[in-house]
Structures are given as structure tokens and as C-alpha cells.
PDB file of C-alpha atoms and ligand atoms in Angstrom:
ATOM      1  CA  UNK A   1      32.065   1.263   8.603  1.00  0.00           C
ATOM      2  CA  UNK A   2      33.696   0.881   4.902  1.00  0.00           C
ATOM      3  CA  UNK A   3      32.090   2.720   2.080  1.00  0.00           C
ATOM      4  CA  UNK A   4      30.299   1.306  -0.575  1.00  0.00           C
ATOM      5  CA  UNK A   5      29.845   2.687  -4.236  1.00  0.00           C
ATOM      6  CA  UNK A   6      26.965   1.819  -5.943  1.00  0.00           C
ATOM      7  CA  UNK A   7      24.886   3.417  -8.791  1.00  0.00           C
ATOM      8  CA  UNK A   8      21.068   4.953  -8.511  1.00  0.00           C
ATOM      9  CA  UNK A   9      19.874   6.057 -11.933  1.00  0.00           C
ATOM     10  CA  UNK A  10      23.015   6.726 -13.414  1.00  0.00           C
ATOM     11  CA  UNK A  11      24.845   8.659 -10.207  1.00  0.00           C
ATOM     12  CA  UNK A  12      27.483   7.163  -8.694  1.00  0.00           C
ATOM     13  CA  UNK A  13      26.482   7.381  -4.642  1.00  0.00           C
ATOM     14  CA  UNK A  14      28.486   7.083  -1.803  1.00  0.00           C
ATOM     15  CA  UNK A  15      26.829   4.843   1.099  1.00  0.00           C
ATOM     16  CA  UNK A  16      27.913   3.339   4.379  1.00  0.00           C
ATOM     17  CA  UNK A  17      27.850  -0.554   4.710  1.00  0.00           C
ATOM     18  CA  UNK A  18      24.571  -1.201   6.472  1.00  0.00           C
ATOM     19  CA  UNK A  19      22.619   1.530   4.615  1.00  0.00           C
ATOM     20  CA  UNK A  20      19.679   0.508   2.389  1.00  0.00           C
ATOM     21  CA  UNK A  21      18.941   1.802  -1.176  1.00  0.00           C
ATOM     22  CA  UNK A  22      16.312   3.986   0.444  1.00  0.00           C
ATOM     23  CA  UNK A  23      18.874   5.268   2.606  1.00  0.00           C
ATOM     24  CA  UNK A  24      21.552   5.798   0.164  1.00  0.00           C
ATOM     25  CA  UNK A  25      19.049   7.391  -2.614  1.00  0.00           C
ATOM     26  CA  UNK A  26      17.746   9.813   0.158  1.00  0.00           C
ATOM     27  CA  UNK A  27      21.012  10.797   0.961  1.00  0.00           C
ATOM     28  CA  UNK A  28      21.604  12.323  -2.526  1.00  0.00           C
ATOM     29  CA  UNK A  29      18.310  13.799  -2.716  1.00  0.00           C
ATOM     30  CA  UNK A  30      17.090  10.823  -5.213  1.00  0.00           C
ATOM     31  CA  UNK A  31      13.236   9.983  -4.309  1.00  0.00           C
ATOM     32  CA  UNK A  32      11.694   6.877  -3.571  1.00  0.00           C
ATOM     33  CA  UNK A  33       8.223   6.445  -2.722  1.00  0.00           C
ATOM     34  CA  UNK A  34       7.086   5.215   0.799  1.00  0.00           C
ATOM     35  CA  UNK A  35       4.035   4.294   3.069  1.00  0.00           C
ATOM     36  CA  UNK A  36       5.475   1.527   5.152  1.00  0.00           C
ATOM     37  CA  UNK A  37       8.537   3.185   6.047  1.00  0.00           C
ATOM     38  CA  UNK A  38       9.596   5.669   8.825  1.00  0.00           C
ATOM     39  CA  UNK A  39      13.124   6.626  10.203  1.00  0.00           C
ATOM     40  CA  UNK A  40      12.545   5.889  13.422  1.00  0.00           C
ATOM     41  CA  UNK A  41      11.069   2.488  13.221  1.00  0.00           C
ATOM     42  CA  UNK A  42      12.992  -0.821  12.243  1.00  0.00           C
ATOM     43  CA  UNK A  43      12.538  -1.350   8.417  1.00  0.00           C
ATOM     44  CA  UNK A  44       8.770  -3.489   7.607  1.00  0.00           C
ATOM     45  CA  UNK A  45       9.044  -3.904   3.960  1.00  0.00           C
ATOM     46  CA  UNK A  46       5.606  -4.628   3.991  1.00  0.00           C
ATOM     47  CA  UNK A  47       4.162  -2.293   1.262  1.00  0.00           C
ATOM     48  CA  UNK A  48       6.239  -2.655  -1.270  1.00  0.00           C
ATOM     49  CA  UNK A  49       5.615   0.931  -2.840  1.00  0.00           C
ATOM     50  CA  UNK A  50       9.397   1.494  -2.907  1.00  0.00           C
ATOM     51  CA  UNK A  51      10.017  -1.444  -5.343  1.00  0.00           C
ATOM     52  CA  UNK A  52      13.224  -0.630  -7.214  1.00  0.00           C
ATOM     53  CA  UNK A  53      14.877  -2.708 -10.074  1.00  0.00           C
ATOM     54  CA  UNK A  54      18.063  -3.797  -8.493  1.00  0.00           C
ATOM     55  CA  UNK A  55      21.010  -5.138 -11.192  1.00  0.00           C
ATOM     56  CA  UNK A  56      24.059  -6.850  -9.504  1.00  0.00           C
ATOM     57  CA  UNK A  57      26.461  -9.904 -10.829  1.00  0.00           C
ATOM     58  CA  UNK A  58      24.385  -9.673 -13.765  1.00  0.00           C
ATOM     59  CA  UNK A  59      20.903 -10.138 -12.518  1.00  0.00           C
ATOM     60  CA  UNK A  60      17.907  -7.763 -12.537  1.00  0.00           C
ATOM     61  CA  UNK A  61      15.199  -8.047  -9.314  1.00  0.00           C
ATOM     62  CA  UNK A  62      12.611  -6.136  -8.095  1.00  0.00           C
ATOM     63  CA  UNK A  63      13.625  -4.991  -4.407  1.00  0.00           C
ATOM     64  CA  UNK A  64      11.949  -3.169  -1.689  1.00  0.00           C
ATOM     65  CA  UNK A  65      14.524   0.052  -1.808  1.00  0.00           C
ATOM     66  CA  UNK A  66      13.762   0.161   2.523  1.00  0.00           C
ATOM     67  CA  UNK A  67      14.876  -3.139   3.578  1.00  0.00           C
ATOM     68  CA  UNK A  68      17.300  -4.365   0.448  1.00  0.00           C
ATOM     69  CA  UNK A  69      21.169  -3.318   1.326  1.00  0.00           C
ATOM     70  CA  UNK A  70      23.438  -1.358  -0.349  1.00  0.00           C
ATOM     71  CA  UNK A  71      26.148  -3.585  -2.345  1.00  0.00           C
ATOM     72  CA  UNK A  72      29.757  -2.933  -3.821  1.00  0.00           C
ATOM     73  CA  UNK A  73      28.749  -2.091  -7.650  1.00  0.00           C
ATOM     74  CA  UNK A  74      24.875  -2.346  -7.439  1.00  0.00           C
ATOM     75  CA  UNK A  75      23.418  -0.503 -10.149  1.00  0.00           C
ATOM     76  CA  UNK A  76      19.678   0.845  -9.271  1.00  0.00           C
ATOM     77  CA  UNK A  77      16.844   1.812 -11.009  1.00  0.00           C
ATOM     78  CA  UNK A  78      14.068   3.970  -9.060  1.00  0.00           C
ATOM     79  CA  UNK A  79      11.977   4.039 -12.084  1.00  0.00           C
ATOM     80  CA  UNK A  80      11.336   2.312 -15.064  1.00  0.00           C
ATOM     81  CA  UNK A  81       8.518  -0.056 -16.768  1.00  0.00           C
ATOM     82  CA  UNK A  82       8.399  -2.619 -14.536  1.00  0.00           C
ATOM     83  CA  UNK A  83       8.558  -0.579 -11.150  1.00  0.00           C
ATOM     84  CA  UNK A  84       5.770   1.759 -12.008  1.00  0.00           C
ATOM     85  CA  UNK A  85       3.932  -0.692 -13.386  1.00  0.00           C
ATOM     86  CA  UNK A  86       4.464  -3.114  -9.634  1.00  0.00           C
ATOM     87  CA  UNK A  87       3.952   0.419  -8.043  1.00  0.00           C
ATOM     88  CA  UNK A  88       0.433   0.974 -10.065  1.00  0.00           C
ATOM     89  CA  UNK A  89      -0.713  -2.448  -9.047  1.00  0.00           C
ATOM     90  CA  UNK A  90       0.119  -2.036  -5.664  1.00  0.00           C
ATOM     91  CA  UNK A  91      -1.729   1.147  -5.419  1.00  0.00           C
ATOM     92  CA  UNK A  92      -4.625   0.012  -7.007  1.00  0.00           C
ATOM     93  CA  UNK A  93      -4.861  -2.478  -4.450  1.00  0.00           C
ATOM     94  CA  UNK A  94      -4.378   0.085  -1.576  1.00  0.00           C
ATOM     95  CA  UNK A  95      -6.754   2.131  -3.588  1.00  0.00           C
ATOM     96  CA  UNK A  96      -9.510  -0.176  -2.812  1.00  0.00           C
ATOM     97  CA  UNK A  97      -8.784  -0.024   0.829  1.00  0.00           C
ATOM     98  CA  UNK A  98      -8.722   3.748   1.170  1.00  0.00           C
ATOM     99  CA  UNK A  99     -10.015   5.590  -2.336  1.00  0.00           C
ATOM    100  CA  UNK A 100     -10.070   9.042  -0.900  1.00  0.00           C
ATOM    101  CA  UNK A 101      -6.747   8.476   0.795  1.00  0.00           C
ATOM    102  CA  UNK A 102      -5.115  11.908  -0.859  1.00  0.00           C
ATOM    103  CA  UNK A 103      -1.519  10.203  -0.339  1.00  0.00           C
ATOM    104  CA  UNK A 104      -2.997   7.619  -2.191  1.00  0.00           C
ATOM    105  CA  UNK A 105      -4.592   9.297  -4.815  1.00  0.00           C
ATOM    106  CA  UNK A 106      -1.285  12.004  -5.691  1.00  0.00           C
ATOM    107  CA  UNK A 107       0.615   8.396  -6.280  1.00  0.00           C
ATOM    108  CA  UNK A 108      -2.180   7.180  -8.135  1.00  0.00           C
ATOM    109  CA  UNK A 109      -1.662  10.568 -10.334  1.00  0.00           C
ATOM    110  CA  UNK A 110       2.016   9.710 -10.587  1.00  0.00           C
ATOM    111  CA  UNK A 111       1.899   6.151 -11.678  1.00  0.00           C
ATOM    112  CA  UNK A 112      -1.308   6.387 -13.816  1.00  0.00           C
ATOM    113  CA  UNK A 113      -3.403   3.468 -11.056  1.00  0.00           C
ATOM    114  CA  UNK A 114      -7.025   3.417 -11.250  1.00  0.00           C
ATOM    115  CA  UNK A 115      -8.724   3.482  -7.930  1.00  0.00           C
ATOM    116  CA  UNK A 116     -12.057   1.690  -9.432  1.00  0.00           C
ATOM    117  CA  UNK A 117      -9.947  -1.493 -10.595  1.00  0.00           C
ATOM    118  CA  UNK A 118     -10.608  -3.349  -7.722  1.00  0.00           C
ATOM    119  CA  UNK A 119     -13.768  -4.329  -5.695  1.00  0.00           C
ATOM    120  CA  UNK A 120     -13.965  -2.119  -2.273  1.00  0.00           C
ATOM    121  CA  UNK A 121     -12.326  -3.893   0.458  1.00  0.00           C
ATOM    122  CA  UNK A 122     -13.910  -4.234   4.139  1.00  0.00           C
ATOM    123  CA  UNK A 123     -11.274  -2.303   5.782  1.00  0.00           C
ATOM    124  CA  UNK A 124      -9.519   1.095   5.046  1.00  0.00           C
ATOM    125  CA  UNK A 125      -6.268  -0.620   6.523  1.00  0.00           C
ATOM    126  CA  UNK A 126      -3.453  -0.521   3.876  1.00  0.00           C
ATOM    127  CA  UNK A 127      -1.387  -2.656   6.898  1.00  0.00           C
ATOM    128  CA  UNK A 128       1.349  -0.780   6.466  1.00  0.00           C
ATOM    129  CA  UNK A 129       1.665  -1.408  10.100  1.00  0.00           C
ATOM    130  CA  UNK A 130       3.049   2.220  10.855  1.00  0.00           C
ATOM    131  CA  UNK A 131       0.486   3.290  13.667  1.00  0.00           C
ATOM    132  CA  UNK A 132       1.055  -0.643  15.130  1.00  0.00           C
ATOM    133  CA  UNK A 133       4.999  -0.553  15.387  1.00  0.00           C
ATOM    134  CA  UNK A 134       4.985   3.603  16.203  1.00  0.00           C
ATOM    135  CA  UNK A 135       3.062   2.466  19.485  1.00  0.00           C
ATOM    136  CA  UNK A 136       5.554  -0.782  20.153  1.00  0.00           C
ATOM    137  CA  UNK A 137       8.718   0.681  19.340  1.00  0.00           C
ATOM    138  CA  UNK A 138       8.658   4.274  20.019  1.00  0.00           C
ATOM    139  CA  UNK A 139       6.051   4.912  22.736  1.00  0.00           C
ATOM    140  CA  UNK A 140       6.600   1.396  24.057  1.00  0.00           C
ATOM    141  CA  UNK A 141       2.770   1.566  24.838  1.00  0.00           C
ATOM    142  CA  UNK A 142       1.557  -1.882  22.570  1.00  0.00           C
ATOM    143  CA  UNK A 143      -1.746   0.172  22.376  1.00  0.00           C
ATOM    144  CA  UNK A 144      -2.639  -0.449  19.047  1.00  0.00           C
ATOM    145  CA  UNK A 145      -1.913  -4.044  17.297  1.00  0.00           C
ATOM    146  CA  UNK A 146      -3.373  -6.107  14.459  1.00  0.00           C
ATOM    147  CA  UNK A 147      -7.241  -7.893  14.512  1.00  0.00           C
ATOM    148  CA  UNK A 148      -9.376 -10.189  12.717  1.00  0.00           C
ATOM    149  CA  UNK A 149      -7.378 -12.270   9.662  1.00  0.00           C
ATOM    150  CA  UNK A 150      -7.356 -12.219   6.126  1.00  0.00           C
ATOM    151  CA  UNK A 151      -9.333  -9.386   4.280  1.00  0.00           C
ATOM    152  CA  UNK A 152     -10.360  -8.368   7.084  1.00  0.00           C
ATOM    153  CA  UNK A 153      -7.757  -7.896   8.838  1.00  0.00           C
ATOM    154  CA  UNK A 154      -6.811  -4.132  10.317  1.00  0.00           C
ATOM    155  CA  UNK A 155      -5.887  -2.608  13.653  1.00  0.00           C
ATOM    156  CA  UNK A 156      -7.582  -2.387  16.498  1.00  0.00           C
ATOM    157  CA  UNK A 157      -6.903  -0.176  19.802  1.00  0.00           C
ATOM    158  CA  UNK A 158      -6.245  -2.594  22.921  1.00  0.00           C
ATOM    159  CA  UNK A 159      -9.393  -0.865  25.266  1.00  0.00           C
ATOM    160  CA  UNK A 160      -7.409  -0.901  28.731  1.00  0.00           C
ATOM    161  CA  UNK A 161      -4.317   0.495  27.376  1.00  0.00           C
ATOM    162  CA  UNK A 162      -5.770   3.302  24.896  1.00  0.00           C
ATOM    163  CA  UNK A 163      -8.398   3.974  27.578  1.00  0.00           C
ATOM    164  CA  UNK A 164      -5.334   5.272  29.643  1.00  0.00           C
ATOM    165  CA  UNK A 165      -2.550   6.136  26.780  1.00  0.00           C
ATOM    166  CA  UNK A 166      -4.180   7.508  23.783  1.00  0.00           C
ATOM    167  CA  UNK A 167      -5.730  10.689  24.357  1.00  0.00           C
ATOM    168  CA  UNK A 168      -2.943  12.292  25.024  1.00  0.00           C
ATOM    169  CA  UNK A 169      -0.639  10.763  22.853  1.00  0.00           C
ATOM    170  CA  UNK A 170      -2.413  10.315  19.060  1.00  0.00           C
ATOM    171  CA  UNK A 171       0.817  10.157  17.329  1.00  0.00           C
ATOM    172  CA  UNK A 172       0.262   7.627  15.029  1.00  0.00           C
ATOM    173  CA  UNK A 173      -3.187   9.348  13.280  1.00  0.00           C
ATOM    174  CA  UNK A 174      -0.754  11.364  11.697  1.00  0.00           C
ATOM    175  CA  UNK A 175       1.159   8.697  10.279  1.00  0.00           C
ATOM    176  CA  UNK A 176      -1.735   6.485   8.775  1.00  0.00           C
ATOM    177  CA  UNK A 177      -1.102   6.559   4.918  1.00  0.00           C
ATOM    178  CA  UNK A 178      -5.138   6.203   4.993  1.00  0.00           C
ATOM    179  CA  UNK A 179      -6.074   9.219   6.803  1.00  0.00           C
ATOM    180  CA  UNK A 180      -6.062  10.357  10.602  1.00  0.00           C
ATOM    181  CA  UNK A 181      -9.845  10.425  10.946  1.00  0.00           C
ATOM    182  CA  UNK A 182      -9.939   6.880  10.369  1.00  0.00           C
ATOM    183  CA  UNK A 183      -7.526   6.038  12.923  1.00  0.00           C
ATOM    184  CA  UNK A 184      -9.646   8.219  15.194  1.00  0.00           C
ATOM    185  CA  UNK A 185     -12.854   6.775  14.742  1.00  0.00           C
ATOM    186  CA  UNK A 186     -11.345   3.123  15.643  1.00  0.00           C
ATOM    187  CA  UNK A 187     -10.044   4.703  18.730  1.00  0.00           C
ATOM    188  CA  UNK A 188     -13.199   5.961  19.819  1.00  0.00           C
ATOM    189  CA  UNK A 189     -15.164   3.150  18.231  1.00  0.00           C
ATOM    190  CA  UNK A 190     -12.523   0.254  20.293  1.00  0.00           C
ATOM    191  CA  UNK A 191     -13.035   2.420  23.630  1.00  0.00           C
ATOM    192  CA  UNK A 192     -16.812   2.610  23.470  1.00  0.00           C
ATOM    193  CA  UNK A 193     -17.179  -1.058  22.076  1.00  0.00           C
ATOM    194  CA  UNK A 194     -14.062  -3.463  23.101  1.00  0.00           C
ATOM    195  CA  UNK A 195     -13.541  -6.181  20.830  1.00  0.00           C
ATOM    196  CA  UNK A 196     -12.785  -9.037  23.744  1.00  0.00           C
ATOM    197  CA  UNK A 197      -9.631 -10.766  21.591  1.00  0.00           C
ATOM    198  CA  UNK A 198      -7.110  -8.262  19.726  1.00  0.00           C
ATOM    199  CA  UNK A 199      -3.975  -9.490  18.739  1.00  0.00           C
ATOM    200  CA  UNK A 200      -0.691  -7.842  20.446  1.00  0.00           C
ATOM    201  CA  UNK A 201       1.655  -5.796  18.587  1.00  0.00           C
ATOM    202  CA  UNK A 202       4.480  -8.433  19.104  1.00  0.00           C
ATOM    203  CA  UNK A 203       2.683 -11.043  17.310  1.00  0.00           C
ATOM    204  CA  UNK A 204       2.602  -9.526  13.734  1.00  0.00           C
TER     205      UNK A 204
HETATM  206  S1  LIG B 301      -4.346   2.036  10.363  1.00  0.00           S
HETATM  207 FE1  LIG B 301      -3.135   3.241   8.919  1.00  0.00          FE
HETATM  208  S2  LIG B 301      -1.096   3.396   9.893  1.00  0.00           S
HETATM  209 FE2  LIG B 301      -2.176   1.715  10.911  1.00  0.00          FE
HETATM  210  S3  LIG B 301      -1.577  -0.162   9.801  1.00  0.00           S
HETATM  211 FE3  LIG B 301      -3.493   0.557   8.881  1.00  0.00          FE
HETATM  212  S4  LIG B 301      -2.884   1.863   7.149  1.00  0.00           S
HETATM  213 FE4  LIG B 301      -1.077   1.622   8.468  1.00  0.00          FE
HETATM  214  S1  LIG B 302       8.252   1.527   2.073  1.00  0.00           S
HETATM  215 FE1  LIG B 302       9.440  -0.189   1.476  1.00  0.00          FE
HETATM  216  S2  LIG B 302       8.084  -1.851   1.626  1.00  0.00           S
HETATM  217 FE2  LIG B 302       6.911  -0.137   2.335  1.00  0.00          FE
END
């Protein structure tokens, strides 16, 4: 794999072809924030939290630092107006999902949000999809996919295979940006009351 030179807030960093910004900026210590993202799951770029301004061949974008790839020369930004400002937003919007989310709330600190800007959503789901693709791609399990559409969309646990699986497993509660207990109660709640359609992991 050749090496690739780019910049991230004024260091030079040395990345491998293939790497992403999030990649490269972890592997000099340089922070990005994440709620989407894990290392052992394919990238989702779903939440959008690690919004970077991106400069190459003379052009500025906003890119999500966990899917966008390194390139010869790229010059990177991890913070500045415009990202905290997308980052704010974003949270604010999450905020209105989960508002006691403390993940949540020490990124609202950092980027100034305000959880009360938005009107309280019907689900605590941020879909950041973690819990959904930890049970697909690591466990292999599919016990745990994506229900109901639009607003209301959120997970739900599939009855006959959590019924059997997740009691002993309940690795993903940890992961929820949200907060475990959440997580729980749907477990309990989609074992005591199946929901007869729920969407399989594969289809989101
Ligand atoms: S329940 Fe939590 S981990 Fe699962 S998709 Fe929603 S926010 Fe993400
Ligand atoms: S962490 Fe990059 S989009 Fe969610």
C-alpha cells in the first residue's frame, strides 16, 4: 500500500492508501468526534458528527472524516466555524431524541448546542445504527434491525432471535450513543410484546 501525505490542522500526517481522515487523524492522536462509528464495523457515515472541512484541488467541502479517504495533498480541518456550527446542529437534533444522553450532552458542552431547540422526538433512537450492524456484522445474530419509518423510526429486537441470543450476549447496550437502559427496556419490552413485522438488519 503507497503512502499518502496529507495535512490535518496544520500537521503533515503520514497515512496508508485506503485509510480515512478519521483513521489518519487518530493515528496521530488528532480527535474527531464520533457516534456512528466503531473499528470493528464497516464505516456508516450516517451521523455525521465527524464532519470535517476537507480542501483539495482548490475546493473546500464538508466531509464525514469516517467514510471520506485520505488523498495525496488534502489539507483538513477538524475544527473551525462551519464544522462546529454543522456539529451543533446535528446535536441539537440528536438532542431531541435523547436529552439526557450524557455523550450527548458533554458534546453539547463542547460545541455550545442547545438541547431545548427542537421539539421532543417520539423515539430516543439517534439511528446511528451501531447496536443494528454490531448484531449483523460481528455476532452474525441479525437480532436487532430497524422498525416503523420516518420519525418514528428506531430499532426493534427480532422476538425469536433475542428470545434465544440476547441475554447472554447484550453487547450492543454498551454501544448505544443514547444510553444502555434504553436499549434494555426495548429488549425486554420486544420479548414481552412482539411487534409482528420488524425490518431485518440487511435491509437498512
Ligand atoms: S438504539 Fe442506540 S445504538 Fe441502536 S441505532 Fe439507536 S441510537 Fe444507535
Ligand atoms: S461518525 Fe462519521 S458519520 Fe457518524
Amino acid at each position: 500500500m503507497s503512502k499518502i501525505f496529507l495535512q490535518i490542522d496544520g500537521r503533515e500526517v503520514e497515512a496508508q492508501e485506503g485509510m480515512t481522515i478519521l483513521e489518519a487523524a487518530k493515528s496521530v492522536g488528532i480527535f474527531i468526534p464520533t457516534l456512528c462509528y466503531h473499528e470493528k464495523l464497516e464505516p456508516y457515515g450516517a451521523c455525521r458528527i465527524c464532519t470535517v472541512e476537507a480542501q483539495t484541488g482548490g475546493k473546500t467541502r464538508l466531509v464525514a472524516a469516517c467514510v471520506y479517504p485520505v488523498e495525496k495533498n488534502l489539507v483538513v480541518k477538524t475544527r473551525s466555524e462551519k464544522v462546529d456550527k454543522t456539529r451543533k446542529i446535528l446535536l441539537e437534533q440528536f438532542l431531541a431524541h435523547a436529552p439526557d444522553s450524557p455523550i450527548l450532552q458533554d458534546l453539547a458542552h463542547e460545541y455550545g448546542a442547545n438541547k431545548g431547540r427542537f421539539e421532543k422526538g417520539p423515539s430516543f433512537c439517534i439511528l446511528c445504527g451501531l447496536c443494528v450492524r454490531y448484531c449483523t456484522e460481528v455476532k452474525k445474530k441479525n437480532a436487532v434491525g430497524f422498525g416503523d419509518r420516518g420519525i418514528k423510526r428506531e430499532i426493534n429486537f427480532i422476538p425469536e432471535i433475542a428470545a434465544k441470543e440476547c441475554w447472554n450476549c447484550k453487547e450492543c447496550f454498551p454501544l448505544c450513543p443514547t444510553s444502555a437502559l434504553q436499549a434494555a427496556y426495548l429488549l425486554t419490552e420486544g420479548l414481552a410484546f412482539p411487534k409482528p413485522s420488524s425490518e431485518p438488519a440487511s435491509e437498512r
